[in-house]
């Protein structure tokens, strides 16, 4: 997914993130990376939903907390 993202193939990156999340719903890194990609695309509402789920499920995931806080100021 990161290589797709790096080359600007965001739709493909999104598909790979979705597959990874579907295979392992506990894959917090794939969820976080997808949220970051959405933020870069100015899709803040979608990113905030993902980040809220992450913070709820993984309360010690500081990166997700910090990113969520920066978006909801």
mmCIF file of N, CA, C and O in Angstrom:
data_model
loop_
_atom_site.group_PDB
_atom_site.id
_atom_site.type_symbol
_atom_site.label_atom_id
_atom_site.label_comp_id
_atom_site.label_asym_id
_atom_site.label_seq_id
_atom_site.Cartn_x
_atom_site.Cartn_y
_atom_site.Cartn_z
ATOM 1 N N UNK A 1 0.826 -1.192 0.000
ATOM 2 C CA UNK A 1 0.000 0.000 0.000
ATOM 3 C C UNK A 1 0.869 1.254 0.000
ATOM 4 O O UNK A 1 0.572 2.213 -0.690
ATOM 5 N N UNK A 2 1.946 1.212 0.780
ATOM 6 C CA UNK A 2 2.805 2.394 0.849
ATOM 7 C C UNK A 2 3.451 2.699 -0.491
ATOM 8 O O UNK A 2 3.615 3.860 -0.856
ATOM 9 N N UNK A 3 3.806 1.657 -1.248
ATOM 10 C CA UNK A 3 4.422 1.900 -2.554
ATOM 11 C C UNK A 3 3.400 2.491 -3.528
ATOM 12 O O UNK A 3 3.734 3.365 -4.319
ATOM 13 N N UNK A 4 2.158 2.037 -3.458
ATOM 14 C CA UNK A 4 1.110 2.632 -4.287
ATOM 15 C C UNK A 4 0.915 4.098 -3.909
ATOM 16 O O UNK A 4 0.794 4.969 -4.759
ATOM 17 N N UNK A 5 0.886 4.345 -2.614
ATOM 18 C CA UNK A 5 0.693 5.705 -2.133
ATOM 19 C C UNK A 5 1.840 6.597 -2.604
ATOM 20 O O UNK A 5 1.622 7.720 -3.053
ATOM 21 N N UNK A 6 3.059 6.083 -2.507
ATOM 22 C CA UNK A 6 4.239 6.863 -2.894
ATOM 23 C C UNK A 6 4.235 7.236 -4.371
ATOM 24 O O UNK A 6 4.760 8.279 -4.752
ATOM 25 N N UNK A 7 3.627 6.386 -5.194
ATOM 26 C CA UNK A 7 3.587 6.672 -6.632
ATOM 27 C C UNK A 7 2.293 7.363 -7.050
ATOM 28 O O UNK A 7 2.034 7.532 -8.236
ATOM 29 N N UNK A 8 1.481 7.744 -6.055
ATOM 30 C CA UNK A 8 0.260 8.481 -6.349
ATOM 31 C C UNK A 8 -0.920 7.617 -6.742
ATOM 32 O O UNK A 8 -1.967 8.129 -7.130
ATOM 33 N N UNK A 9 -0.782 6.311 -6.632
ATOM 34 C CA UNK A 9 -1.874 5.397 -6.973
ATOM 35 C C UNK A 9 -2.736 5.185 -5.727
ATOM 36 O O UNK A 9 -2.756 4.119 -5.123
ATOM 37 N N UNK A 10 -3.460 6.237 -5.373
ATOM 38 C CA UNK A 10 -4.185 6.244 -4.106
ATOM 39 C C UNK A 10 -5.351 5.272 -4.078
ATOM 40 O O UNK A 10 -5.651 4.699 -3.030
ATOM 41 N N UNK A 11 -5.999 5.085 -5.198
ATOM 42 C CA UNK A 11 -7.107 4.126 -5.233
ATOM 43 C C UNK A 11 -6.598 2.705 -4.961
ATOM 44 O O UNK A 11 -7.213 1.948 -4.210
ATOM 45 N N UNK A 12 -5.459 2.364 -5.553
ATOM 46 C CA UNK A 12 -4.867 1.038 -5.307
ATOM 47 C C UNK A 12 -4.407 0.916 -3.858
ATOM 48 O O UNK A 12 -4.597 -0.127 -3.225
ATOM 49 N N UNK A 13 -3.800 1.978 -3.336
ATOM 50 C CA UNK A 13 -3.365 1.966 -1.934
ATOM 51 C C UNK A 13 -4.566 1.750 -1.021
ATOM 52 O O UNK A 13 -4.501 0.957 -0.072
ATOM 53 N N UNK A 14 -5.665 2.417 -1.313
ATOM 54 C CA UNK A 14 -6.877 2.270 -0.513
ATOM 55 C C UNK A 14 -7.387 0.826 -0.548
ATOM 56 O O UNK A 14 -7.785 0.280 0.476
ATOM 57 N N UNK A 15 -7.343 0.214 -1.724
ATOM 58 C CA UNK A 15 -7.786 -1.187 -1.853
ATOM 59 C C UNK A 15 -6.923 -2.102 -0.983
ATOM 60 O O UNK A 15 -7.441 -2.993 -0.299
ATOM 61 N N UNK A 16 -5.611 -1.882 -1.020
ATOM 62 C CA UNK A 16 -4.702 -2.728 -0.234
ATOM 63 C C UNK A 16 -4.938 -2.528 1.266
ATOM 64 O O UNK A 16 -4.981 -3.496 2.028
ATOM 65 N N UNK A 17 -5.110 -1.272 1.680
ATOM 66 C CA UNK A 17 -5.416 -1.026 3.104
ATOM 67 C C UNK A 17 -6.709 -1.722 3.496
ATOM 68 O O UNK A 17 -6.778 -2.362 4.551
ATOM 69 N N UNK A 18 -7.733 -1.614 2.665
ATOM 70 C CA UNK A 18 -9.011 -2.265 2.975
ATOM 71 C C UNK A 18 -8.864 -3.776 3.074
ATOM 72 O O UNK A 18 -9.455 -4.400 3.953
ATOM 73 N N UNK A 19 -8.074 -4.367 2.180
ATOM 74 C CA UNK A 19 -7.850 -5.817 2.237
ATOM 75 C C UNK A 19 -7.128 -6.208 3.519
ATOM 76 O O UNK A 19 -7.487 -7.190 4.171
ATOM 77 N N UNK A 20 -6.110 -5.434 3.876
ATOM 78 C CA UNK A 20 -5.350 -5.738 5.101
ATOM 79 C C UNK A 20 -6.249 -5.640 6.325
ATOM 80 O O UNK A 20 -6.192 -6.500 7.215
ATOM 81 N N UNK A 21 -7.090 -4.625 6.356
ATOM 82 C CA UNK A 21 -7.999 -4.432 7.495
ATOM 83 C C UNK A 21 -9.052 -5.543 7.533
ATOM 84 O O UNK A 21 -9.395 -6.047 8.600
ATOM 85 N N UNK A 22 -9.523 -5.949 6.361
ATOM 86 C CA UNK A 22 -10.516 -7.024 6.296
ATOM 87 C C UNK A 22 -9.919 -8.346 6.791
ATOM 88 O O UNK A 22 -10.563 -9.107 7.512
ATOM 89 N N UNK A 23 -8.671 -8.608 6.420
ATOM 90 C CA UNK A 23 -8.005 -9.838 6.852
ATOM 91 C C UNK A 23 -7.683 -9.832 8.340
ATOM 92 O O UNK A 23 -7.670 -10.877 8.979
ATOM 93 N N UNK A 24 -7.378 -8.648 8.864
ATOM 94 C CA UNK A 24 -7.003 -8.536 10.275
ATOM 95 C C UNK A 24 -7.520 -7.220 10.830
ATOM 96 O O UNK A 24 -6.871 -6.183 10.690
ATOM 97 N N UNK A 25 -8.680 -7.269 11.452
ATOM 98 C CA UNK A 25 -9.300 -6.045 11.972
ATOM 99 C C UNK A 25 -8.490 -5.424 13.112
ATOM 100 O O UNK A 25 -8.739 -4.299 13.509
ATOM 101 N N UNK A 26 -7.528 -6.165 13.633
ATOM 102 C CA UNK A 26 -6.657 -5.647 14.693
ATOM 103 C C UNK A 26 -5.416 -4.946 14.121
ATOM 104 O O UNK A 26 -4.578 -4.465 14.872
ATOM 105 N N UNK A 27 -5.305 -4.891 12.807
ATOM 106 C CA UNK A 27 -4.147 -4.273 12.164
ATOM 107 C C UNK A 27 -4.254 -2.754 12.271
ATOM 108 O O UNK A 27 -4.728 -2.082 11.368
ATOM 109 N N UNK A 28 -3.805 -2.252 13.429
ATOM 110 C CA UNK A 28 -3.955 -0.821 13.682
ATOM 111 C C UNK A 28 -3.071 0.019 12.770
ATOM 112 O O UNK A 28 -3.404 1.149 12.434
ATOM 113 N N UNK A 29 -1.951 -0.529 12.333
ATOM 114 C CA UNK A 29 -1.056 0.243 11.481
ATOM 115 C C UNK A 29 -1.672 0.490 10.105
ATOM 116 O O UNK A 29 -1.576 1.588 9.569
ATOM 117 N N UNK A 30 -2.336 -0.513 9.548
ATOM 118 C CA UNK A 30 -3.005 -0.328 8.255
ATOM 119 C C UNK A 30 -4.125 0.694 8.383
ATOM 120 O O UNK A 30 -4.306 1.546 7.500
ATOM 121 N N UNK A 31 -4.857 0.636 9.493
ATOM 122 C CA UNK A 31 -5.938 1.597 9.702
ATOM 123 C C UNK A 31 -5.386 3.014 9.851
ATOM 124 O O UNK A 31 -5.920 3.963 9.278
ATOM 125 N N UNK A 32 -4.305 3.143 10.603
ATOM 126 C CA UNK A 32 -3.689 4.459 10.799
ATOM 127 C C UNK A 32 -3.154 5.001 9.473
ATOM 128 O O UNK A 32 -3.380 6.165 9.130
ATOM 129 N N UNK A 33 -2.469 4.161 8.713
ATOM 130 C CA UNK A 33 -1.922 4.599 7.426
ATOM 131 C C UNK A 33 -3.043 5.023 6.468
ATOM 132 O O UNK A 33 -2.892 5.985 5.722
ATOM 133 N N UNK A 34 -4.145 4.300 6.513
ATOM 134 C CA UNK A 34 -5.280 4.681 5.666
ATOM 135 C C UNK A 34 -5.808 6.047 6.097
ATOM 136 O O UNK A 34 -6.106 6.899 5.259
ATOM 137 N N UNK A 35 -5.900 6.274 7.389
ATOM 138 C CA UNK A 35 -6.363 7.569 7.889
ATOM 139 C C UNK A 35 -5.433 8.693 7.437
ATOM 140 O O UNK A 35 -5.895 9.756 7.005
ATOM 141 N N UNK A 36 -4.146 8.462 7.493
ATOM 142 C CA UNK A 36 -3.172 9.472 7.060
ATOM 143 C C UNK A 36 -3.349 9.764 5.572
ATOM 144 O O UNK A 36 -3.334 10.926 5.146
ATOM 145 N N UNK A 37 -3.535 8.729 4.785
ATOM 146 C CA UNK A 37 -3.747 8.911 3.353
ATOM 147 C C UNK A 37 -5.013 9.738 3.109
ATOM 148 O O UNK A 37 -5.021 10.639 2.277
ATOM 149 N N UNK A 38 -6.070 9.455 3.859
ATOM 150 C CA UNK A 38 -7.315 10.211 3.711
ATOM 151 C C UNK A 38 -7.117 11.681 4.089
ATOM 152 O O UNK A 38 -7.651 12.571 3.430
ATOM 153 N N UNK A 39 -6.337 11.933 5.110
ATOM 154 C CA UNK A 39 -6.048 13.312 5.512
ATOM 155 C C UNK A 39 -5.328 14.032 4.378
ATOM 156 O O UNK A 39 -5.652 15.175 4.048
ATOM 157 N N UNK A 40 -4.371 13.354 3.775
ATOM 158 C CA UNK A 40 -3.628 13.948 2.662
ATOM 159 C C UNK A 40 -4.532 14.248 1.474
ATOM 160 O O UNK A 40 -4.254 15.149 0.689
ATOM 161 N N UNK A 41 -5.638 13.527 1.372
ATOM 162 C CA UNK A 41 -6.613 13.747 0.306
ATOM 163 C C UNK A 41 -7.705 14.721 0.743
ATOM 164 O O UNK A 41 -8.685 14.905 0.033
ATOM 165 N N UNK A 42 -7.537 15.313 1.907
ATOM 166 C CA UNK A 42 -8.507 16.267 2.463
ATOM 167 C C UNK A 42 -9.853 15.615 2.784
ATOM 168 O O UNK A 42 -10.889 16.267 2.789
ATOM 169 N N UNK A 43 -9.827 14.310 3.050
ATOM 170 C CA UNK A 43 -11.045 13.576 3.429
ATOM 171 C C UNK A 43 -11.053 13.421 4.950
ATOM 172 O O UNK A 43 -10.959 12.331 5.502
ATOM 173 N N UNK A 44 -11.150 14.554 5.627
ATOM 174 C CA UNK A 44 -10.987 14.570 7.072
ATOM 175 C C UNK A 44 -12.082 13.828 7.821
ATOM 176 O O UNK A 44 -11.799 13.184 8.828
ATOM 177 N N UNK A 45 -13.327 13.907 7.354
ATOM 178 C CA UNK A 45 -14.416 13.211 8.052
ATOM 179 C C UNK A 45 -14.159 11.709 8.116
ATOM 180 O O UNK A 45 -14.336 11.084 9.155
ATOM 181 N N UNK A 46 -13.748 11.137 6.978
ATOM 182 C CA UNK A 46 -13.465 9.696 6.934
ATOM 183 C C UNK A 46 -12.289 9.354 7.840
ATOM 184 O O UNK A 46 -12.309 8.346 8.547
ATOM 185 N N UNK A 47 -11.260 10.193 7.796
ATOM 186 C CA UNK A 47 -10.072 9.952 8.616
ATOM 187 C C UNK A 47 -10.411 10.018 10.099
ATOM 188 O O UNK A 47 -9.953 9.186 10.888
ATOM 189 N N UNK A 48 -11.223 10.991 10.470
ATOM 190 C CA UNK A 48 -11.610 11.142 11.878
ATOM 191 C C UNK A 48 -12.363 9.915 12.366
ATOM 192 O O UNK A 48 -12.133 9.438 13.481
ATOM 193 N N UNK A 49 -13.240 9.360 11.544
ATOM 194 C CA UNK A 49 -13.973 8.133 11.923
ATOM 195 C C UNK A 49 -12.993 7.004 12.237
ATOM 196 O O UNK A 49 -13.130 6.301 13.244
ATOM 197 N N UNK A 50 -12.030 6.818 11.355
ATOM 198 C CA UNK A 50 -11.044 5.745 11.549
ATOM 199 C C UNK A 50 -10.227 6.009 12.805
ATOM 200 O O UNK A 50 -10.019 5.102 13.627
ATOM 201 N N UNK A 51 -9.759 7.235 12.966
ATOM 202 C CA UNK A 51 -8.928 7.564 14.126
ATOM 203 C C UNK A 51 -9.707 7.401 15.429
ATOM 204 O O UNK A 51 -9.150 6.916 16.421
ATOM 205 N N UNK A 52 -10.974 7.777 15.441
ATOM 206 C CA UNK A 52 -11.791 7.592 16.657
ATOM 207 C C UNK A 52 -11.910 6.116 17.016
ATOM 208 O O UNK A 52 -11.837 5.738 18.186
ATOM 209 N N UNK A 53 -12.141 5.278 15.995
ATOM 210 C CA UNK A 53 -12.214 3.823 16.247
ATOM 211 C C UNK A 53 -10.886 3.308 16.794
ATOM 212 O O UNK A 53 -10.859 2.491 17.718
ATOM 213 N N UNK A 54 -9.787 3.783 16.207
ATOM 214 C CA UNK A 54 -8.464 3.348 16.656
ATOM 215 C C UNK A 54 -8.215 3.731 18.111
ATOM 216 O O UNK A 54 -7.739 2.916 18.898
ATOM 217 N N UNK A 55 -8.517 4.979 18.446
ATOM 218 C CA UNK A 55 -8.275 5.454 19.813
ATOM 219 C C UNK A 55 -9.141 4.695 20.810
ATOM 220 O O UNK A 55 -8.691 4.357 21.902
ATOM 221 N N UNK A 56 -10.367 4.386 20.411
ATOM 222 C CA UNK A 56 -11.257 3.629 21.294
ATOM 223 C C UNK A 56 -10.735 2.204 21.500
ATOM 224 O O UNK A 56 -10.712 1.694 22.612
ATOM 225 N N UNK A 57 -10.303 1.582 20.413
ATOM 226 C CA UNK A 57 -9.866 0.187 20.475
ATOM 227 C C UNK A 57 -8.441 0.040 21.018
ATOM 228 O O UNK A 57 -8.119 -0.942 21.677
ATOM 229 N N UNK A 58 -7.595 1.025 20.713
ATOM 230 C CA UNK A 58 -6.190 0.984 21.135
ATOM 231 C C UNK A 58 -5.852 2.294 21.859
ATOM 232 O O UNK A 58 -5.186 3.171 21.301
ATOM 233 N N UNK A 59 -6.314 2.457 23.101
ATOM 234 C CA UNK A 59 -6.165 3.733 23.801
ATOM 235 C C UNK A 59 -4.713 4.170 24.030
ATOM 236 O O UNK A 59 -4.466 5.344 24.260
ATOM 237 N N UNK A 60 -3.768 3.269 23.925
ATOM 238 C CA UNK A 60 -2.359 3.641 24.123
ATOM 239 C C UNK A 60 -1.658 4.024 22.818
ATOM 240 O O UNK A 60 -0.474 4.332 22.825
ATOM 241 N N UNK A 61 -2.379 4.032 21.715
ATOM 242 C CA UNK A 61 -1.800 4.360 20.405
ATOM 243 C C UNK A 61 -1.697 5.892 20.293
ATOM 244 O O UNK A 61 -2.596 6.571 19.814
ATOM 245 N N UNK A 62 -0.567 6.411 20.776
ATOM 246 C CA UNK A 62 -0.363 7.854 20.891
ATOM 247 C C UNK A 62 -0.442 8.580 19.552
ATOM 248 O O UNK A 62 -1.016 9.669 19.466
ATOM 249 N N UNK A 63 0.119 8.021 18.505
ATOM 250 C CA UNK A 63 0.083 8.676 17.191
ATOM 251 C C UNK A 63 -1.359 8.951 16.751
ATOM 252 O O UNK A 63 -1.662 10.017 16.243
ATOM 253 N N UNK A 64 -2.216 7.957 16.946
ATOM 254 C CA UNK A 64 -3.621 8.114 16.553
ATOM 255 C C UNK A 64 -4.295 9.181 17.403
ATOM 256 O O UNK A 64 -5.044 10.011 16.890
ATOM 257 N N UNK A 65 -4.021 9.171 18.705
ATOM 258 C CA UNK A 65 -4.593 10.187 19.600
ATOM 259 C C UNK A 65 -4.162 11.590 19.180
ATOM 260 O O UNK A 65 -4.966 12.510 19.109
ATOM 261 N N UNK A 66 -2.876 11.728 18.930
ATOM 262 C CA UNK A 66 -2.334 13.044 18.561
ATOM 263 C C UNK A 66 -2.906 13.532 17.229
ATOM 264 O O UNK A 66 -3.263 14.705 17.089
ATOM 265 N N UNK A 67 -2.998 12.633 16.266
ATOM 266 C CA UNK A 67 -3.524 13.021 14.956
ATOM 267 C C UNK A 67 -4.996 13.388 15.065
ATOM 268 O O UNK A 67 -5.441 14.373 14.473
ATOM 269 N N UNK A 68 -5.756 12.611 15.834
ATOM 270 C CA UNK A 68 -7.166 12.924 16.044
ATOM 271 C C UNK A 68 -7.320 14.289 16.712
ATOM 272 O O UNK A 68 -8.142 15.103 16.291
ATOM 273 N N UNK A 69 -6.521 14.545 17.720
ATOM 274 C CA UNK A 69 -6.580 15.830 18.419
ATOM 275 C C UNK A 69 -6.277 16.981 17.465
ATOM 276 O O UNK A 69 -6.933 18.026 17.518
ATOM 277 N N UNK A 70 -5.333 16.782 16.577
ATOM 278 C CA UNK A 70 -4.964 17.863 15.644
ATOM 279 C C UNK A 70 -6.076 18.143 14.638
ATOM 280 O O UNK A 70 -6.190 19.266 14.143
ATOM 281 N N UNK A 71 -6.893 17.143 14.352
ATOM 282 C CA UNK A 71 -7.980 17.315 13.385
ATOM 283 C C UNK A 71 -9.263 17.851 14.005
ATOM 284 O O UNK A 71 -10.122 18.386 13.310
ATOM 285 N N UNK A 72 -9.403 17.689 15.299
ATOM 286 C CA UNK A 72 -10.668 18.046 15.952
ATOM 287 C C UNK A 72 -10.522 19.256 16.878
ATOM 288 O O UNK A 72 -11.331 19.433 17.776
ATOM 289 N N UNK A 73 -9.504 20.053 16.653
ATOM 290 C CA UNK A 73 -9.308 21.265 17.481
ATOM 291 C C UNK A 73 -10.436 22.235 17.269
ATOM 292 O O UNK A 73 -10.927 22.434 16.211
#
